[in-house]
XYZ file of N, CA and C in Angstrom:
435
model
N 3.492 -3.067 -21.336
C 2.143 -3.489 -21.027
C 2.047 -3.827 -19.534
N 1.057 -3.283 -18.890
C 0.883 -3.501 -17.454
C 0.367 -4.909 -17.158
N 0.815 -5.409 -16.006
C 0.333 -6.685 -15.485
C -0.178 -6.423 -14.083
N -0.916 -7.386 -13.531
C -1.455 -7.232 -12.188
C -1.112 -8.469 -11.359
N -0.570 -8.214 -10.178
C -0.314 -9.248 -9.189
C -1.354 -9.083 -8.096
N -2.110 -10.134 -7.808
C -3.153 -10.048 -6.799
C -2.832 -10.952 -5.622
N -3.062 -10.435 -4.425
C -2.938 -11.236 -3.203
C -4.163 -10.964 -2.340
N -4.532 -11.969 -1.561
C -5.658 -11.830 -0.644
C -5.262 -12.454 0.683
N -5.654 -11.804 1.768
C -5.314 -12.266 3.102
C -6.555 -12.210 3.975
N -6.798 -13.243 4.762
C -7.942 -13.195 5.675
C -7.778 -12.075 6.703
N -8.893 -11.431 7.042
C -8.913 -10.448 8.132
C -10.080 -10.781 9.058
N -9.879 -10.463 10.328
C -10.941 -10.671 11.316
C -11.561 -9.348 11.747
N -10.876 -8.254 11.476
C -11.423 -6.943 11.839
C -12.508 -6.537 10.840
N -13.232 -5.522 11.211
C -14.295 -5.001 10.351
C -13.706 -4.436 9.057
N -14.302 -4.764 7.905
C -13.815 -4.185 6.645
C -13.883 -2.659 6.650
N -14.890 -2.103 7.351
C -15.013 -0.649 7.424
C -13.851 -0.037 8.206
N -13.469 -0.664 9.328
C -12.328 -0.171 10.113
C -11.029 -0.304 9.309
N -10.877 -1.424 8.618
C -9.678 -1.662 7.807
C -9.577 -0.605 6.700
N -10.691 -0.371 6.028
C -10.746 0.640 4.968
C -10.431 2.029 5.527
N -11.037 2.363 6.656
C -10.800 3.670 7.278
C -9.318 3.849 7.632
N -8.682 2.784 8.116
C -7.264 2.870 8.458
C -6.454 3.274 7.231
N -6.672 2.603 6.096
C -5.884 2.899 4.903
C -6.321 4.183 4.204
N -7.538 4.629 4.455
C -7.980 5.889 3.864
C -7.483 7.085 4.673
N -7.609 7.004 5.999
C -7.371 8.186 6.829
C -6.201 8.115 7.800
N -5.638 6.932 8.004
C -4.635 6.785 9.060
C -3.385 6.011 8.631
N -3.028 6.036 7.353
C -1.872 5.247 6.920
C -0.585 5.660 7.636
N -0.492 6.913 8.036
C 0.710 7.355 8.747
C 0.891 6.602 10.069
N -0.194 6.020 10.587
C -0.100 5.221 11.810
C 0.701 3.936 11.606
N 1.017 3.597 10.364
C 1.859 2.422 10.114
C 3.207 2.548 10.818
N 3.658 3.782 11.046
C 4.916 3.994 11.768
C 4.830 3.428 13.184
N 3.677 3.563 13.803
C 3.468 3.060 15.158
C 3.081 1.589 15.154
N 2.217 1.214 14.214
C 1.674 -0.140 14.146
C 2.716 -1.152 13.667
N 3.582 -0.740 12.736
C 4.528 -1.655 12.100
C 5.920 -1.014 12.022
N 6.493 -0.660 13.199
C 7.772 0.064 13.206
C 8.950 -0.738 12.659
N 8.833 -2.052 12.610
C 9.925 -2.871 12.061
C 10.103 -2.630 10.566
N 9.034 -2.195 9.884
C 9.118 -1.978 8.443
C 8.984 -0.522 8.016
N 8.228 0.273 8.775
C 8.001 1.658 8.363
C 8.821 2.599 9.229
N 9.730 3.340 8.582
C 10.683 4.195 9.283
C 10.229 5.643 9.366
N 9.644 6.162 8.271
C 9.176 7.547 8.297
C 8.166 7.771 7.180
N 7.368 8.811 7.373
C 6.412 9.241 6.360
C 6.278 10.753 6.475
N 6.151 11.387 5.323
C 5.978 12.839 5.298
C 4.929 13.189 4.248
N 3.935 13.966 4.645
C 2.929 14.447 3.709
C 3.516 15.641 2.963
N 3.551 15.540 1.641
C 4.072 16.641 0.824
C 2.966 17.519 0.256
N 1.835 16.894 -0.084
C 0.708 17.628 -0.668
C -0.587 17.025 -0.165
N -1.600 17.860 -0.014
C -2.926 17.387 0.334
C -3.023 16.858 1.750
N -4.033 16.003 1.966
C -4.262 15.451 3.294
C -4.788 14.033 3.184
N -4.592 13.271 4.272
C -5.086 11.892 4.329
C -6.566 11.841 3.972
N -6.941 10.791 3.290
C -8.346 10.589 2.962
C -8.821 11.352 1.753
N -7.909 12.029 1.061
C -8.283 12.823 -0.109
C -7.470 12.388 -1.331
N -8.128 12.365 -2.471
C -7.428 12.085 -3.729
C -6.400 13.184 -3.955
N -5.213 12.796 -4.399
C -4.151 13.758 -4.658
C -3.157 13.898 -3.519
N -3.439 13.298 -2.364
C -2.501 13.348 -1.241
C -1.201 12.654 -1.657
N -0.079 13.326 -1.435
C 1.230 12.773 -1.782
C 2.047 12.638 -0.509
N 2.589 11.431 -0.311
C 3.427 11.156 0.857
C 4.725 10.503 0.413
N 5.784 10.790 1.159
C 7.059 10.112 0.959
C 7.228 9.124 2.101
N 7.406 7.856 1.742
C 7.573 6.776 2.712
C 9.003 6.263 2.690
N 9.556 5.996 3.853
C 10.811 5.263 3.989
C 10.466 3.989 4.737
N 10.775 2.856 4.113
C 10.349 1.579 4.670
C 11.341 0.485 4.293
N 11.163 -0.671 4.896
C 11.986 -1.832 4.593
C 11.057 -2.936 4.106
N 11.320 -3.422 2.906
C 10.560 -4.549 2.350
C 11.564 -5.559 1.820
N 11.411 -6.797 2.220
C 12.333 -7.833 1.775
C 13.757 -7.595 2.234
N 13.901 -6.912 3.374
C 15.229 -6.622 3.906
C 15.933 -5.460 3.232
N 15.236 -4.756 2.330
C 15.838 -3.650 1.571
C 15.185 -2.330 1.993
N 16.012 -1.379 2.432
C 15.531 -0.058 2.795
C 15.195 0.714 1.519
N 14.005 1.313 1.490
C 13.529 1.966 0.269
C 12.833 3.288 0.573
N 12.797 4.149 -0.445
C 12.037 5.397 -0.390
C 11.038 5.347 -1.535
N 9.824 5.788 -1.242
C 8.791 5.776 -2.265
C 7.859 6.956 -2.053
N 7.613 7.688 -3.119
C 6.638 8.775 -3.088
C 5.352 8.239 -3.704
N 4.279 8.245 -2.897
C 2.981 7.724 -3.330
C 1.938 8.826 -3.378
N 1.095 8.753 -4.406
C -0.037 9.671 -4.515
C -1.326 8.849 -4.424
N -2.281 9.340 -3.654
C -3.593 8.700 -3.606
C -4.300 9.016 -4.911
N -4.538 7.982 -5.709
C -5.111 8.148 -7.042
C -6.629 8.077 -7.055
N -7.189 7.153 -6.267
C -8.640 6.949 -6.309
C -9.129 6.457 -4.945
N -10.302 6.904 -4.589
C -10.971 6.470 -3.362
C -12.424 6.202 -3.728
N -12.892 4.993 -3.417
C -14.281 4.649 -3.690
C -14.898 4.137 -2.388
N -15.603 5.018 -1.693
C -16.197 4.657 -0.405
C -17.244 3.551 -0.548
N -18.008 3.573 -1.636
C -19.071 2.573 -1.826
C -18.483 1.164 -1.961
N -17.372 1.045 -2.666
C -16.748 -0.263 -2.871
C -15.607 -0.534 -1.889
N -15.296 0.441 -1.038
C -14.185 0.347 -0.075
C -12.868 0.005 -0.794
N -12.527 0.812 -1.798
C -11.249 0.625 -2.482
C -10.461 1.923 -2.477
N -9.138 1.766 -2.367
C -8.221 2.907 -2.415
C -7.071 2.508 -3.329
N -6.705 3.411 -4.230
C -5.588 3.153 -5.135
C -4.504 4.192 -4.890
N -3.286 3.691 -4.729
C -2.104 4.530 -4.557
C -1.176 4.287 -5.737
N -0.547 5.355 -6.214
C 0.371 5.241 -7.355
C 1.747 5.749 -6.956
N 2.778 4.960 -7.288
C 4.159 5.395 -7.087
C 4.488 6.442 -8.141
N 4.993 7.591 -7.692
C 5.336 8.651 -8.642
C 6.825 8.984 -8.623
N 7.531 8.434 -7.625
C 8.971 8.666 -7.518
C 9.522 7.687 -6.488
N 10.800 7.344 -6.628
C 11.426 6.509 -5.610
C 12.136 5.300 -6.180
N 12.628 4.472 -5.265
C 13.452 3.329 -5.633
C 12.749 2.348 -6.569
N 11.459 2.149 -6.394
C 10.717 1.222 -7.245
C 10.714 1.645 -8.710
N 10.838 2.935 -8.945
C 10.740 3.442 -10.310
C 11.960 3.054 -11.160
N 13.003 2.558 -10.509
C 14.153 2.030 -11.255
C 13.748 0.729 -11.944
N 12.892 -0.047 -11.274
C 12.485 -1.355 -11.785
C 11.181 -1.335 -12.578
N 10.298 -0.413 -12.217
C 8.962 -0.424 -12.812
C 8.589 0.945 -13.378
N 8.102 0.948 -14.613
C 7.606 2.182 -15.227
C 6.289 2.591 -14.578
N 5.496 1.590 -14.232
C 4.208 1.792 -13.584
C 4.188 0.912 -12.346
N 3.790 1.483 -11.224
C 3.606 0.701 -10.009
C 2.507 1.379 -9.211
N 1.377 0.697 -9.126
C 0.288 1.212 -8.296
C -0.440 0.025 -7.682
N -1.061 0.289 -6.541
C -1.758 -0.804 -5.884
C -3.091 -0.328 -5.343
N -4.020 -1.264 -5.331
C -5.365 -0.995 -4.829
C -5.638 -1.932 -3.667
N -6.149 -1.373 -2.585
C -6.532 -2.125 -1.398
C -8.048 -2.204 -1.386
N -8.566 -3.426 -1.178
C -10.011 -3.629 -1.165
C -10.390 -4.598 -0.045
N -10.670 -4.081 1.158
C -11.104 -4.973 2.235
C -12.572 -5.358 2.083
N -12.841 -6.630 2.333
C -14.218 -7.123 2.298
C -14.478 -7.932 3.548
N -15.588 -8.617 3.580
C -15.921 -9.436 4.739
C -14.978 -10.627 4.816
N -14.099 -10.599 5.807
C -13.196 -11.717 6.040
C -11.953 -11.763 5.186
N -11.764 -10.786 4.303
C -10.587 -10.813 3.429
C -10.196 -9.401 2.993
N -8.893 -9.207 2.873
C -8.389 -7.954 2.284
C -7.657 -8.340 1.006
N -8.011 -7.682 -0.073
C -7.394 -7.968 -1.370
C -6.516 -6.795 -1.781
N -5.366 -7.129 -2.331
C -4.445 -6.144 -2.882
C -4.227 -6.482 -4.353
N -4.333 -5.498 -5.195
C -4.019 -5.664 -6.616
C -2.873 -4.713 -6.934
N -1.736 -5.288 -7.317
C -0.550 -4.486 -7.641
C -0.394 -4.464 -9.151
N -0.618 -3.296 -9.732
C -0.451 -3.131 -11.178
C 0.962 -2.623 -11.423
N 1.647 -3.254 -12.366
C 3.031 -2.876 -12.626
C 3.390 -3.063 -14.091
N 4.389 -2.309 -14.512
C 5.000 -2.479 -15.832
C 6.502 -2.411 -15.622
N 7.190 -3.487 -15.981
C 8.630 -3.581 -15.772
C 9.386 -2.668 -16.737
N 10.520 -2.131 -16.273
C 11.346 -1.286 -17.143
C 12.054 -2.126 -18.202
N 12.408 -3.370 -17.854
C 12.996 -4.312 -18.828
C 12.460 -5.705 -18.509
N 12.623 -6.617 -19.444
C 12.165 -7.993 -19.234
C 12.960 -8.709 -18.146
N 14.144 -8.188 -17.805
C 14.981 -8.810 -16.783
C 14.490 -8.544 -15.362
N 13.635 -7.550 -15.211
C 13.103 -7.195 -13.895
C 12.087 -8.261 -13.461
N 12.202 -8.743 -12.227
C 11.239 -9.753 -11.765
C 9.881 -9.125 -11.455
N 8.836 -9.951 -11.444
C 7.537 -9.447 -10.984
C 7.681 -8.990 -9.527
N 6.835 -8.094 -9.079
C 6.978 -7.524 -7.726
C 6.437 -8.431 -6.618
N 6.795 -9.698 -6.656
C 6.284 -10.649 -5.660
C 6.660 -10.269 -4.234
N 7.823 -9.652 -4.060
C 8.241 -9.209 -2.730
C 7.204 -8.244 -2.135
N 6.561 -7.437 -2.994
C 5.569 -6.478 -2.509
C 4.223 -7.155 -2.239
N 3.972 -8.272 -2.901
C 2.803 -9.079 -2.557
C 2.949 -9.654 -1.160
N 4.138 -10.185 -0.867
C 4.434 -10.715 0.464
C 4.373 -9.596 1.506
N 4.925 -8.435 1.157
C 4.907 -7.282 2.054
C 3.457 -6.844 2.344
N 2.605 -6.872 1.322
C 1.191 -6.513 1.488
C 0.502 -7.452 2.472
N 0.828 -8.735 2.392
C 0.255 -9.709 3.320
C 0.701 -9.394 4.746
N 1.982 -9.081 4.929
C 2.494 -8.733 6.261
C 1.790 -7.494 6.812
N 1.644 -6.486 5.973
C 0.965 -5.254 6.397
C -0.468 -5.578 6.818
N -1.150 -6.373 6.010
C -2.533 -6.739 6.314
C -2.632 -7.432 7.667
N -1.751 -8.396 7.917
C -1.798 -9.144 9.172
C -1.540 -8.243 10.379
N -0.569 -7.348 10.261
C -0.235 -6.457 11.374
C -1.361 -5.452 11.625
N -1.884 -4.856 10.571
C -2.976 -3.884 10.729
C -4.227 -4.567 11.267
N -4.534 -5.759 10.783
C -5.704 -6.493 11.258
C -5.602 -6.734 12.764
N -4.445 -7.207 13.217
C -4.250 -7.453 14.647
C -4.387 -6.156 15.447
N -3.804 -5.075 14.922
C -3.905 -3.770 15.583
C -5.365 -3.343 15.717
N -6.119 -3.479 14.625
C -7.525 -3.045 14.645
C -8.381 -3.900 15.586
N -8.028 -5.163 15.742
C -8.757 -6.041 16.656
C -8.516 -5.670 18.120
N -7.379 -5.028 18.382
C -7.028 -4.700 19.764
C -7.196 -3.212 20.093
N -7.634 -2.407 19.134
C -7.815 -0.966 19.372
C -9.180 -0.505 18.915
């Protein structure tokens, strides 16, 4: 059974700019947040389109990881984007792992939906913390660019 971990972080940049960054420019995370994002490769489709598949190599919680993400849903009216993990290190711990980004006025919300492979697996709190870090770095970048 899936559960949802939600985090929210204040943002000072425009929600439209924040949304546009995650819809069309996520590969820029390599430049914006090089301490955590090591590489990204588009395997299918293109940024800003449902079905786009990318392989990310990143560090979260001090652990180097690989994750293949597919853009599952984009809702321009509500400014939400959902990405689903389809392969990678996270899939050892979680049968289901997907997250939705929803920037609003003064806040960016992340909802991480997950289903653990066993009861011994912890909730993905490390990724909630990682989402907050990403939000803070991207917000600062957008305020200065």
